[in-house]
Coordinates of C-alpha atoms and ligand atoms in Angstrom, one line a residue:
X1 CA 173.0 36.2 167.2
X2 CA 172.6 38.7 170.0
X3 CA 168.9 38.8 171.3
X4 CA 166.9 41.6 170.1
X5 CA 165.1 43.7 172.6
X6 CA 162.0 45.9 172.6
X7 CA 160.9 48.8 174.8
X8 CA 158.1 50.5 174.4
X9 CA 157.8 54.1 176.2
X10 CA 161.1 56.2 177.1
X11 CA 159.5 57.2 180.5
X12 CA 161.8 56.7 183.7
X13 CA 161.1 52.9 183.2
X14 CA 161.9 52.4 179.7
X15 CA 164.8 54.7 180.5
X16 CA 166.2 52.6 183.6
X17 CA 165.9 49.8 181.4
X18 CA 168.3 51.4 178.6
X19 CA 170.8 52.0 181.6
X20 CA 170.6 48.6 182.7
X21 CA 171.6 47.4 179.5
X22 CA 174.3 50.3 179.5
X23 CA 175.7 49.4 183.0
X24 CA 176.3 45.3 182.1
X25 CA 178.1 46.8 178.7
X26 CA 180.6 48.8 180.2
X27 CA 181.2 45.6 182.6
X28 CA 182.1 43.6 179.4
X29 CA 178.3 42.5 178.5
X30 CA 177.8 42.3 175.0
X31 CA 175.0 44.8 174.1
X32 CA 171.5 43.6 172.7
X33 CA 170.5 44.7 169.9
X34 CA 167.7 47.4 171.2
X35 CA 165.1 49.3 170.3
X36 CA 163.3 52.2 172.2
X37 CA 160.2 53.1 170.8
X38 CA 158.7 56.8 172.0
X39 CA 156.1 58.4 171.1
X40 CA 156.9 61.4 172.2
X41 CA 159.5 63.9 170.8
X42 CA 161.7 63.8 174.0
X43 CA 161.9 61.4 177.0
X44 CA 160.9 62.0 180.8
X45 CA 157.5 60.4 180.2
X46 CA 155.2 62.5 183.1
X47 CA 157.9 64.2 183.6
X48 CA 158.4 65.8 179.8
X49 CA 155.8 68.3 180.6
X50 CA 153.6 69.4 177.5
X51 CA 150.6 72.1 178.1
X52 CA 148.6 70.3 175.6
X53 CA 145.4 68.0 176.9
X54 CA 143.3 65.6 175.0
X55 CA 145.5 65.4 172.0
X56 CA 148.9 66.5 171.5
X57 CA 150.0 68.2 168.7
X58 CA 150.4 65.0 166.8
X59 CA 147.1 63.9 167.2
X60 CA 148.0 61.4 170.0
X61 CA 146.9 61.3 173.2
X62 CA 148.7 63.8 175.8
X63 CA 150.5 61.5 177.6
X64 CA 151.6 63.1 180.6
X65 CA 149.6 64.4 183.6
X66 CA 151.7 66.9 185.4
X67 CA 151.4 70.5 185.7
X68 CA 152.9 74.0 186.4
X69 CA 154.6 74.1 189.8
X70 CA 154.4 70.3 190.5
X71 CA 156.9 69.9 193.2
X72 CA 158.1 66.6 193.7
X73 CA 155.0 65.1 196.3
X74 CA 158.1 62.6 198.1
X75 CA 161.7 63.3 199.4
X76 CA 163.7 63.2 196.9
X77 CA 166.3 61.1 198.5
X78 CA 163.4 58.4 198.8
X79 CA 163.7 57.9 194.4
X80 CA 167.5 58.7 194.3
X81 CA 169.5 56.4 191.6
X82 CA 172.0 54.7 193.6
X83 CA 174.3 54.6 190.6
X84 CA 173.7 58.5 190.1
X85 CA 173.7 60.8 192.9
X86 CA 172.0 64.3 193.0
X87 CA 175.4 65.2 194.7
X88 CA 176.8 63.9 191.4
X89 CA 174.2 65.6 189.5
X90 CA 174.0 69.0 190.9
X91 CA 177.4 69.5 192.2
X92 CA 175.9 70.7 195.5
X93 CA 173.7 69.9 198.3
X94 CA 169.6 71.1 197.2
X95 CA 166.0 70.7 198.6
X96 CA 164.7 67.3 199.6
X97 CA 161.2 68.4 197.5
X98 CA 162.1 69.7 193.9
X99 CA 159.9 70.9 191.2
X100 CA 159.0 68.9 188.1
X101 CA 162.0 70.4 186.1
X102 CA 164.6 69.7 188.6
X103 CA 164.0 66.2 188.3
X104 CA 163.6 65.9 185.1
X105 CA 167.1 67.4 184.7
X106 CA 168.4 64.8 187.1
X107 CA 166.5 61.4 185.3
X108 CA 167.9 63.6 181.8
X109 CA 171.3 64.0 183.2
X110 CA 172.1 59.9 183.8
X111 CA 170.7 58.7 180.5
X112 CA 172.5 61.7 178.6
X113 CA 175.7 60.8 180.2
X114 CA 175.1 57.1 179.4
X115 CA 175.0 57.3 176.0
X116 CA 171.8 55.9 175.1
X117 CA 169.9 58.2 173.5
X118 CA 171.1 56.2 170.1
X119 CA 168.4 53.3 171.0
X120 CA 165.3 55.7 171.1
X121 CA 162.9 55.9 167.7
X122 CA 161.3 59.0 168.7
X123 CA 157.5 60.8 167.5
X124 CA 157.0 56.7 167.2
X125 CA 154.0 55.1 168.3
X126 CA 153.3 51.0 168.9
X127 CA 150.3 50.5 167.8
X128 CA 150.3 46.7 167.8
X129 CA 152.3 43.5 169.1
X130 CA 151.8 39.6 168.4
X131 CA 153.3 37.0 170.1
X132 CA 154.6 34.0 168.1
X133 CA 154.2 30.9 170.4
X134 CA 156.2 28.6 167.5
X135 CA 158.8 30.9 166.9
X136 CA 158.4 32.7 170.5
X137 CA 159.3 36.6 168.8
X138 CA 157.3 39.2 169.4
X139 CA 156.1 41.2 166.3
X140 CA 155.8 44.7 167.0
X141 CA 153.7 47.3 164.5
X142 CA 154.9 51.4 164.7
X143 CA 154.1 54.3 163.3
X144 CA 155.9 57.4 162.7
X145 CA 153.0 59.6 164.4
X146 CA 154.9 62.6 162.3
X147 CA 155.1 61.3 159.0
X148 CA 152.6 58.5 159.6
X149 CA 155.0 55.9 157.9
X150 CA 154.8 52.5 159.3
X151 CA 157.3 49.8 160.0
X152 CA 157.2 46.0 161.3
X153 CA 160.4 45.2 163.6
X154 CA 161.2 41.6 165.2
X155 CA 162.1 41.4 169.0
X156 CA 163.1 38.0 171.1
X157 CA 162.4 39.8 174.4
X158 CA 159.7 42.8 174.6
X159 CA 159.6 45.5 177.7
X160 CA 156.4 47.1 178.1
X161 CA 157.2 50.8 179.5
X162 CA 154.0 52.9 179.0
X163 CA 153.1 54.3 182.6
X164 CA 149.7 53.6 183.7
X165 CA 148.8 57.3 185.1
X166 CA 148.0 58.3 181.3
X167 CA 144.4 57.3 180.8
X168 CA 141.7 58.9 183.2
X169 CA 139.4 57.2 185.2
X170 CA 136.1 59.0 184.4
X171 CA 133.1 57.7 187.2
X172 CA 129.7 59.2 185.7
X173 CA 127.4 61.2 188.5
X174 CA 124.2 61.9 188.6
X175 CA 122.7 65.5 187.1
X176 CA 126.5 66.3 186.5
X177 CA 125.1 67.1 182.5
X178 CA 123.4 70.0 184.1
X179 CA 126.7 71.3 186.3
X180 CA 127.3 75.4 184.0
X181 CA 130.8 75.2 185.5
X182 CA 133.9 73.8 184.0
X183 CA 134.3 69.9 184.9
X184 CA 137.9 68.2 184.1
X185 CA 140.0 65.2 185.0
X186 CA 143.2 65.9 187.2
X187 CA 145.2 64.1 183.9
X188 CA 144.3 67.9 182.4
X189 CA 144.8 69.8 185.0
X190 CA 147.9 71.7 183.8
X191 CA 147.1 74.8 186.3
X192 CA 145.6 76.7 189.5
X193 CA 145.7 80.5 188.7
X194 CA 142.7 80.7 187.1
X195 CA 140.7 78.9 190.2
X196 CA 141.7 82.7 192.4
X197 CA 138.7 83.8 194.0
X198 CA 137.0 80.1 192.8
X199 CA 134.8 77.6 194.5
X200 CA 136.5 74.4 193.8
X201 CA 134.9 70.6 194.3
X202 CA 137.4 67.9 193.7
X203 CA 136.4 64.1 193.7
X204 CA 138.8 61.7 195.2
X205 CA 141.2 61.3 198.2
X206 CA 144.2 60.6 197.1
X207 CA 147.6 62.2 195.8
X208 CA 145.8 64.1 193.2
X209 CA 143.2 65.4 195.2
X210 CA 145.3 66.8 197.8
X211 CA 147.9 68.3 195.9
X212 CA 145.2 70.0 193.3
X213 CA 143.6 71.2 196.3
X214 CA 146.6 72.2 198.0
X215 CA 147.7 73.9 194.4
X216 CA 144.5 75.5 194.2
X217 CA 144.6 76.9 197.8
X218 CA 148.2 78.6 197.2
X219 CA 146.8 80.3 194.1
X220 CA 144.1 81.7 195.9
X221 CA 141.4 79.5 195.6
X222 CA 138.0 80.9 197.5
X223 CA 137.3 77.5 198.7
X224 CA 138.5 73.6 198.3
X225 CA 136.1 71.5 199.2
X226 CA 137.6 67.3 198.7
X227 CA 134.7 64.8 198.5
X228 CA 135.5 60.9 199.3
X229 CA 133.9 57.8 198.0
X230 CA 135.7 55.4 200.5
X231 CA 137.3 57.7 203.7
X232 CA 138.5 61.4 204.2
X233 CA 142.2 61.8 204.1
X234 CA 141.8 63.9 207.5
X235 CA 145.3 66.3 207.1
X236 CA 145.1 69.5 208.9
X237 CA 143.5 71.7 206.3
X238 CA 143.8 75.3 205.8
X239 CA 140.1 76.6 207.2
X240 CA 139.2 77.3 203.4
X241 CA 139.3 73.8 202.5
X242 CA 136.9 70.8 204.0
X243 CA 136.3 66.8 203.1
X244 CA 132.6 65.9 201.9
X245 CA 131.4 62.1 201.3
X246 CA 131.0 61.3 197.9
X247 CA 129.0 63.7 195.8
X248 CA 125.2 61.9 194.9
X249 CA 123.6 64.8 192.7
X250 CA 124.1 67.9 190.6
X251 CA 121.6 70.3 190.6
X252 CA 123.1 73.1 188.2
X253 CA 126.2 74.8 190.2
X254 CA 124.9 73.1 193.5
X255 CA 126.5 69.6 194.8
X256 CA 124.5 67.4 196.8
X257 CA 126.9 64.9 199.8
X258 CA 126.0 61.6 201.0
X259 CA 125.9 63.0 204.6
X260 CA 123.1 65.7 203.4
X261 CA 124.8 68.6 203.2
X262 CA 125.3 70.1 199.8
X263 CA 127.6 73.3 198.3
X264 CA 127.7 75.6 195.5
X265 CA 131.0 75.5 192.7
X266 CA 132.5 77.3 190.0
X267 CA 134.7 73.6 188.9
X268 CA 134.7 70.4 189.5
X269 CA 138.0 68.5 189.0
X270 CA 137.7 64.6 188.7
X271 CA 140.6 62.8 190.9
X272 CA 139.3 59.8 190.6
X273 CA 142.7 58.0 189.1
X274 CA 143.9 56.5 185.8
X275 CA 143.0 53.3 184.2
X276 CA 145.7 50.4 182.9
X277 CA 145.5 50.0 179.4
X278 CA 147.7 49.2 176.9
X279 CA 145.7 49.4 173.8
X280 CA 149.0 48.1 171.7
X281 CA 148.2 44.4 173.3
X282 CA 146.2 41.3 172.8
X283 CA 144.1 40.7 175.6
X284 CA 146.4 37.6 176.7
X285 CA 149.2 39.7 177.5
X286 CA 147.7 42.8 178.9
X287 CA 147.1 43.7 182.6
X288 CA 144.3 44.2 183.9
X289 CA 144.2 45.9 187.6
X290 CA 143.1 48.5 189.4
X291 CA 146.4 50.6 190.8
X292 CA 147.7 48.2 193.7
X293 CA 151.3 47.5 194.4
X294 CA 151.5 44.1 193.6
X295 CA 148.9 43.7 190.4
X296 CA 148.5 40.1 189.8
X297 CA 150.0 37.8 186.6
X298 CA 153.6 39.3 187.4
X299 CA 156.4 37.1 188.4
X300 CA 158.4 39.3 191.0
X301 CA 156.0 42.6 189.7
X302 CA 158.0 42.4 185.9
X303 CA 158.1 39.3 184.1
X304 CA 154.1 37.8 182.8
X305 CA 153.4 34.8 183.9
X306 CA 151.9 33.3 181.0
X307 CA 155.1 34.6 178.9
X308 CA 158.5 34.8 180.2
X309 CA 159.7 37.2 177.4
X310 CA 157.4 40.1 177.8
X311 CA 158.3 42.8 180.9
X312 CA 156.2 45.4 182.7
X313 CA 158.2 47.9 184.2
X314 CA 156.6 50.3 186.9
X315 CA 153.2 48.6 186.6
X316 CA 153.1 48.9 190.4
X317 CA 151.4 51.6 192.5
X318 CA 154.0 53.5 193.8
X319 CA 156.0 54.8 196.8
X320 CA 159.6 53.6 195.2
X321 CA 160.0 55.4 191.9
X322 CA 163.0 56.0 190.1
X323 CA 164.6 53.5 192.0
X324 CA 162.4 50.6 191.6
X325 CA 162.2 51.2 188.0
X326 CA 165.7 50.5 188.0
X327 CA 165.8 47.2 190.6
X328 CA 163.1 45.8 188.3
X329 CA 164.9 46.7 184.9
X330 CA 168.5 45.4 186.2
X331 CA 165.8 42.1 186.8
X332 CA 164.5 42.5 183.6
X333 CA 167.7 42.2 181.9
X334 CA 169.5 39.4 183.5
X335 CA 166.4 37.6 183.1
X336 CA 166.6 38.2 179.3
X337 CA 170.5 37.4 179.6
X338 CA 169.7 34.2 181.3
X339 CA 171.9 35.4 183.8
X340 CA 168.4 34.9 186.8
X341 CA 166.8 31.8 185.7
X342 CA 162.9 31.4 185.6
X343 CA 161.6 28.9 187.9
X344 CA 158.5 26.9 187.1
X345 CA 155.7 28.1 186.3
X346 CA 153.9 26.6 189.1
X347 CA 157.1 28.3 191.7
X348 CA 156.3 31.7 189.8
X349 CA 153.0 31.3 190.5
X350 CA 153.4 30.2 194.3
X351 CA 155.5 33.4 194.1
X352 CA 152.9 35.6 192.9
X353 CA 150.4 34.1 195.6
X354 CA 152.7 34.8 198.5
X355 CA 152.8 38.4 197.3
X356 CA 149.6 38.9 196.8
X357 CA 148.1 37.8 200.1
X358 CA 150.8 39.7 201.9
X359 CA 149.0 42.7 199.5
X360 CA 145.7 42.2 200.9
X361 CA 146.6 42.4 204.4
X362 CA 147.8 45.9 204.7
X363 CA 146.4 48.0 206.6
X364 CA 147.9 51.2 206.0
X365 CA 150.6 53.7 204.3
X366 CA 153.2 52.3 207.0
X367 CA 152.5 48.7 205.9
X368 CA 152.4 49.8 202.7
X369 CA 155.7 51.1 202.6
X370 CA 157.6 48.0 204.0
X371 CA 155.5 45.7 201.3
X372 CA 157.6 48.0 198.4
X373 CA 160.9 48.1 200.5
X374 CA 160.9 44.5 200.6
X375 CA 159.7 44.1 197.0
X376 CA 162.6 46.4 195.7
X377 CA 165.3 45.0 197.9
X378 CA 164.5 41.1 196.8
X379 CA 164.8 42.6 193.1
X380 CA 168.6 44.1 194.3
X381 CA 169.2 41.2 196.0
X382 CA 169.2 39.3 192.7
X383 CA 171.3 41.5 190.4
X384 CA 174.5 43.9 191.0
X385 CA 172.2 46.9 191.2
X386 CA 174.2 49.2 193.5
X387 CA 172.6 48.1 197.1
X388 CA 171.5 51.1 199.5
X389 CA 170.1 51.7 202.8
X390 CA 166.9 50.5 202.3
X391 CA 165.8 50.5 205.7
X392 CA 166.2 54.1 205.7
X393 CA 164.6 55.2 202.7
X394 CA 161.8 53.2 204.6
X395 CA 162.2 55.3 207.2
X396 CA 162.3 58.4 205.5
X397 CA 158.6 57.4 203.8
X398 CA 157.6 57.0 207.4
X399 CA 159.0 60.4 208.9
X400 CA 157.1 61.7 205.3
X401 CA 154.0 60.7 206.2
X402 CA 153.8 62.0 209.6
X403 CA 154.8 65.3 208.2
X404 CA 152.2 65.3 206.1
X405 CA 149.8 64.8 209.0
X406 CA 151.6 67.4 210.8
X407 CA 151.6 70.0 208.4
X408 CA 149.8 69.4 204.8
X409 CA 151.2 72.8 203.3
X410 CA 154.8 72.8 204.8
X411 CA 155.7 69.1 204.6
X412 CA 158.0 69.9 201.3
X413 CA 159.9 72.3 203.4
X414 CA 161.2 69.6 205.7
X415 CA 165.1 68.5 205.1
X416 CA 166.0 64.6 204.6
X417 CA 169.8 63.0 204.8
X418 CA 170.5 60.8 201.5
X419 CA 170.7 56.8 202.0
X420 CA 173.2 57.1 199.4
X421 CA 176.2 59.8 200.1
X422 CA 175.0 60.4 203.5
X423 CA 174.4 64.0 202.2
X424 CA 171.6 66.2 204.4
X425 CA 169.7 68.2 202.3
X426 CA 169.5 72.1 202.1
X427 CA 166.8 74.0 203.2
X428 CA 165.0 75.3 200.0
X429 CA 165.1 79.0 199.6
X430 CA 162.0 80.1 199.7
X431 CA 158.9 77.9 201.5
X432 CA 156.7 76.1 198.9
X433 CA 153.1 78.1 199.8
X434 CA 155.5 81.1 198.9
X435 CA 157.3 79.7 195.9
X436 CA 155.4 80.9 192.4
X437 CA 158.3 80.3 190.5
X438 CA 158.8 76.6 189.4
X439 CA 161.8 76.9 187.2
X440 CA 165.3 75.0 187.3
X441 CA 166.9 78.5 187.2
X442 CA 164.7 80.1 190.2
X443 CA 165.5 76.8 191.9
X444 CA 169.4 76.7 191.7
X445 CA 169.9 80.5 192.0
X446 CA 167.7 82.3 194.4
X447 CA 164.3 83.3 196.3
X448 CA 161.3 83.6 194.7
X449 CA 160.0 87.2 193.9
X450 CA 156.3 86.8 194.8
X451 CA 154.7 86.1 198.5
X452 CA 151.1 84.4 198.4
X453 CA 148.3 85.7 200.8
X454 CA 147.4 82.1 201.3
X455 CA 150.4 81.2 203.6
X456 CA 149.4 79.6 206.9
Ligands
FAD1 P1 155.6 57.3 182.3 O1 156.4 58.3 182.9 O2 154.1 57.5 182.1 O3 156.3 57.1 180.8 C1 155.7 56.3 179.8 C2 156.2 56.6 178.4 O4 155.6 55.8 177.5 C3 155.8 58.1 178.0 O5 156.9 58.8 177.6 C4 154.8 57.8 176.8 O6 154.9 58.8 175.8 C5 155.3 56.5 176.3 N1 154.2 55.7 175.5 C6 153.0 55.5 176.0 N2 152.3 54.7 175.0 C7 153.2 54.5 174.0 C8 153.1 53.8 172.8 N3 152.0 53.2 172.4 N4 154.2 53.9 172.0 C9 155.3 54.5 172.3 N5 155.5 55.2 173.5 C10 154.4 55.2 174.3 N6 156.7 60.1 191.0 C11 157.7 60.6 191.8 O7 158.6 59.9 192.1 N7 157.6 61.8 192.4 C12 156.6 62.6 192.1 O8 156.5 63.7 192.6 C13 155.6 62.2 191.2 N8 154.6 63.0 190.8 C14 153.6 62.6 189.9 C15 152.6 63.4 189.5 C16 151.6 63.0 188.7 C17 150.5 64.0 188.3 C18 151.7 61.7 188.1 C19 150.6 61.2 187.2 C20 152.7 60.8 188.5 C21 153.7 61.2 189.4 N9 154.7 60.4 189.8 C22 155.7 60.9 190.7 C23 154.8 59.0 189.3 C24 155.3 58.8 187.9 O9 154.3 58.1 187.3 C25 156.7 58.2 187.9 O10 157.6 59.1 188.5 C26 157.2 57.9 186.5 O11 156.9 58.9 185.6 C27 156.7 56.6 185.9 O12 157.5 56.3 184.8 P2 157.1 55.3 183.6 O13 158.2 55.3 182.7 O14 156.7 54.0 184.2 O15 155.8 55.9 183.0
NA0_2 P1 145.9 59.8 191.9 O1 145.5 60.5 193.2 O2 145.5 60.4 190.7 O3 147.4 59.5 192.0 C1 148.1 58.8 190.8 C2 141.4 58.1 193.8 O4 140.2 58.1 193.1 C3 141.1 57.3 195.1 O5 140.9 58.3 196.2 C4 139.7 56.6 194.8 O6 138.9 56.4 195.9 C5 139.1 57.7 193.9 N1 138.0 57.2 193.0 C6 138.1 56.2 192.0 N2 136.9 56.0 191.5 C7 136.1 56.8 192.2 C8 134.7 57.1 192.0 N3 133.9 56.4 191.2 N4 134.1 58.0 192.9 C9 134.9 58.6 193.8 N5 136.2 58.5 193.9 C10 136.8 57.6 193.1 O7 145.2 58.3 191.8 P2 145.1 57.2 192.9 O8 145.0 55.9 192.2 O9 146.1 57.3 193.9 O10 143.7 57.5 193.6 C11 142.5 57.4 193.0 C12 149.6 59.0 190.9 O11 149.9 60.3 190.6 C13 150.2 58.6 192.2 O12 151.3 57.8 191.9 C14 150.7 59.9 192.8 O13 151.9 59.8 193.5 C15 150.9 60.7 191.5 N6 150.7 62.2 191.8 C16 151.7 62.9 192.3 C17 151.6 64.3 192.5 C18 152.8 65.0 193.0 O14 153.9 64.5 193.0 C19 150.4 64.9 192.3 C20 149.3 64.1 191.8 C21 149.5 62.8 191.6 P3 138.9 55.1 196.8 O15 137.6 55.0 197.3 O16 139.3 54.0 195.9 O17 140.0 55.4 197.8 C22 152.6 66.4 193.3

């Protein structure tokens, strides 16, 4: 009997892991028998965008936290497939920085042309899973969230795919009951425009934060001001926006600092990260971490330690995206296959160690960046994922961050050469403080119409 798998969530990870599967079946692999579930009506994960917040229009939770005009926040030669090429793709050369929809064309386009859609149980929920140890199968409870029809379904091997920038991290503040303004999370932002002419405080100082702000700014934002609990991010601001320490009071409209100074706002937007949870799970097999990139329990980041047939894909904090999703799901699979055998439990867990006290003693993004390279090239090391230049994708994080530090607002405008084909990026039409139009269509066909006031 072939081995039956599981994969909960159709996200980039739950999708790299039906093209693993794909890629060893066109090599001769006989195919698992799989089963996606999604509880969605489409795949992408963050990036099937949806205006709806709270609950979707199922009566879920809205999954995905991107917004209008999210332009990609890294090079996009930095998350490129190697077994799917934007040159193959797109046909032609484009920008190193695309919005939301671009990409979400490009993760659409390899899984479409795969064949693999079959596999995917759409508008289906899990809302429970039990681990037989006697029988060692997984027993997985979904519903229908449509119809609200129910089924049971068996699995030998079960992929947990769910994301883990879904569920908001909410800190509580002081007086913030009597704050008259509007006060949100950054998982519902879905826009800047209304914030024109506003006073904006935003909480955190991280990707979120800056690229709210930064949003907020090009729409026309009064004033961004970005308060930190641990240390300012220090980029060259436009002269509209400043860094606070961490907010102590409320006092109606008014803010008070931990440095004494104290401001007036219209909204407050909460960037204070997203929580792992994974409320399908029993407590033994659910992770519990703040957003690191190595959280603990996982056997080379995918495979739990205290069971070798449950997966977490993408569980990491991350640089690597799309790329890494698929290093650790081509692992995932020829782990299943038997094809990479387990060590012990007390090697995994040596493993794990070495990992994690390389983890805690980075200091800084550079650091940080060769940590992941050499996490995602041991995972290609041990499979026949396509290998790449990883020491310059590296490189091209590096180059990344200093433009960031150069030049907060026109860091996306910057062009990058592909590890893959080799192939140097185009210049984008139009700069991104100018570009109001976030469509494929505007994208791959000309300049933008409108010209902000904001521009540096
Ligand atoms: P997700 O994309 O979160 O997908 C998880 C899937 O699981 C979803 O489709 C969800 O509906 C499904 N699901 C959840 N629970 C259940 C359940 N119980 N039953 C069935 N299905 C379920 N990365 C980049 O590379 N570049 C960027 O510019 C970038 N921008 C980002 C911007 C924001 C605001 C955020 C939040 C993230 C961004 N990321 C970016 C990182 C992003 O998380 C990854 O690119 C990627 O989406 C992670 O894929 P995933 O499949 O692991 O998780
Ligand atoms: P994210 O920025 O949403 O990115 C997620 C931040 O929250 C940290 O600065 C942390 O501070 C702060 N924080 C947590 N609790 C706090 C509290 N009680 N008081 C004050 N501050 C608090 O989250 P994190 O985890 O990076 O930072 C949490 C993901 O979304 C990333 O992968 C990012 O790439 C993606 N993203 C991408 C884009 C684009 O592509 C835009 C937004 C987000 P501290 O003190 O712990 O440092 C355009």
């Amino acid at each position: 009997m072939s081995i039956r798998v599981g994969i909960i969530g159709a996200g980039p990870s739950g999708m790299a892991q039906l093209r693993a599967f794909e890629a060893a079946r066109k090599q001769g692999a006989a195919m698992p028998e799989i089963t996606c579930f999604e509880k969605q009506s489409d795949w992408g994960g963050q990036w099937n965008y949806s205006w709806h917040t709270g609950i979707d229009g199922a009566g879920e939770s809205a999954h995905s936290s991107m917004y209008r005009h999210l332009w990609s926040n890294g090079p996009k030669e930095c998350l490129e497939f190697a077994d799917y090429t934007f040159d193959e793709h797109f046909g032609r050369p484009i920008s190193s920085f695309p919005p939301r929809a671009v990409l979400f064309d490009y993760i659409s386009g390899r899984v479409e042309k795969s064949d693999v859609r079959k596999y995917v149980r759409f508008n289906t929920a899990v809302r429970w899973v039990n681990y037989d140890e006697a029988t060692e199968v997984f027993t997985v409870e979904s519903q229908n969230v449509k119809t609200g029809a129910s089924e049971t379904h068996v699995f030998d091997k079960l992929v947990v795919s769910t994301g883990h920038f879904s569920v908001p991290n909410i800190p509580e503040f002081e007086g913030i009951n009597t704050f008259p303004g509007e006060i949100m999370h950054a998982h519902d932002f879905r826009g800047a425009e209304r914030f024109a002419g506003k006073d904006l405080l935003m909480i955190g100082s991280s990707y979120s934060a800056e690229d709210i702000g930064m949003q907020a700014h090009k729409m026309g934002a009064a004033s961004v001001t970005l308060s930190y609990r641990s240390s300012p991010m220090g980029y060259d601001w436009p002269s509209s926006t400043v860094e606070r320490p961490l907010v102590t009071l409320f006092e109606g409209r008014t803010a008070q600092f931990s440095d004494g100074t104290s401001g007036e706002f219209d909204a407050v937007i909460l960037c204070t990260g997203y929580l792992h949870k994974y409320p399908f799970l029993p407590s033994t097999m659910t992770i519990s971490s703040s957003n690191v990139l190595y959280p603990g329990n996982l056997y080379k980041g995918v495979v739990w330690q205290q069971n070798t047939n449950l997966f977490y894909l993408g569980a990491q904090d991350q640089y690597y995206t799309f790329n890494m999703f698929d290093a650790q799901a081509w692992f995932a699979r020829d782990v299943m296959v038997g094809k990479i055998e387990i060590p012990t439990a007390e090697d995994r867990s040596a493993d794990i160690s070495r990992w994690l006290e390389r983890q805690n003693a980075l200091k800084g993004h550079d650091e940080e960046s060769d940590f992941q390279t050499d996490y995602v090239r041991e995972l290609i090391n041990a499979t026949d994922y396509p290998e790449f230049d990883l020491d310059s994708v590296n490189a091209l994080f590096k180059d990344w961050m200093r433009h960031k530090s150069e030049d907060i607002l026109g860091y996306r405008d910057q062009t990058h050469r592909s590890a893959i084909t080799g192939t140097m990026s185009e210049p984008h039409h139009t700069r991104w403080i100018n570009a109001m139009d976030d469509s494929l269509e505007r994208y791959l066909n000309g300049p933008s119409e409108n010209v902000n006031t904001n521009a540096m």
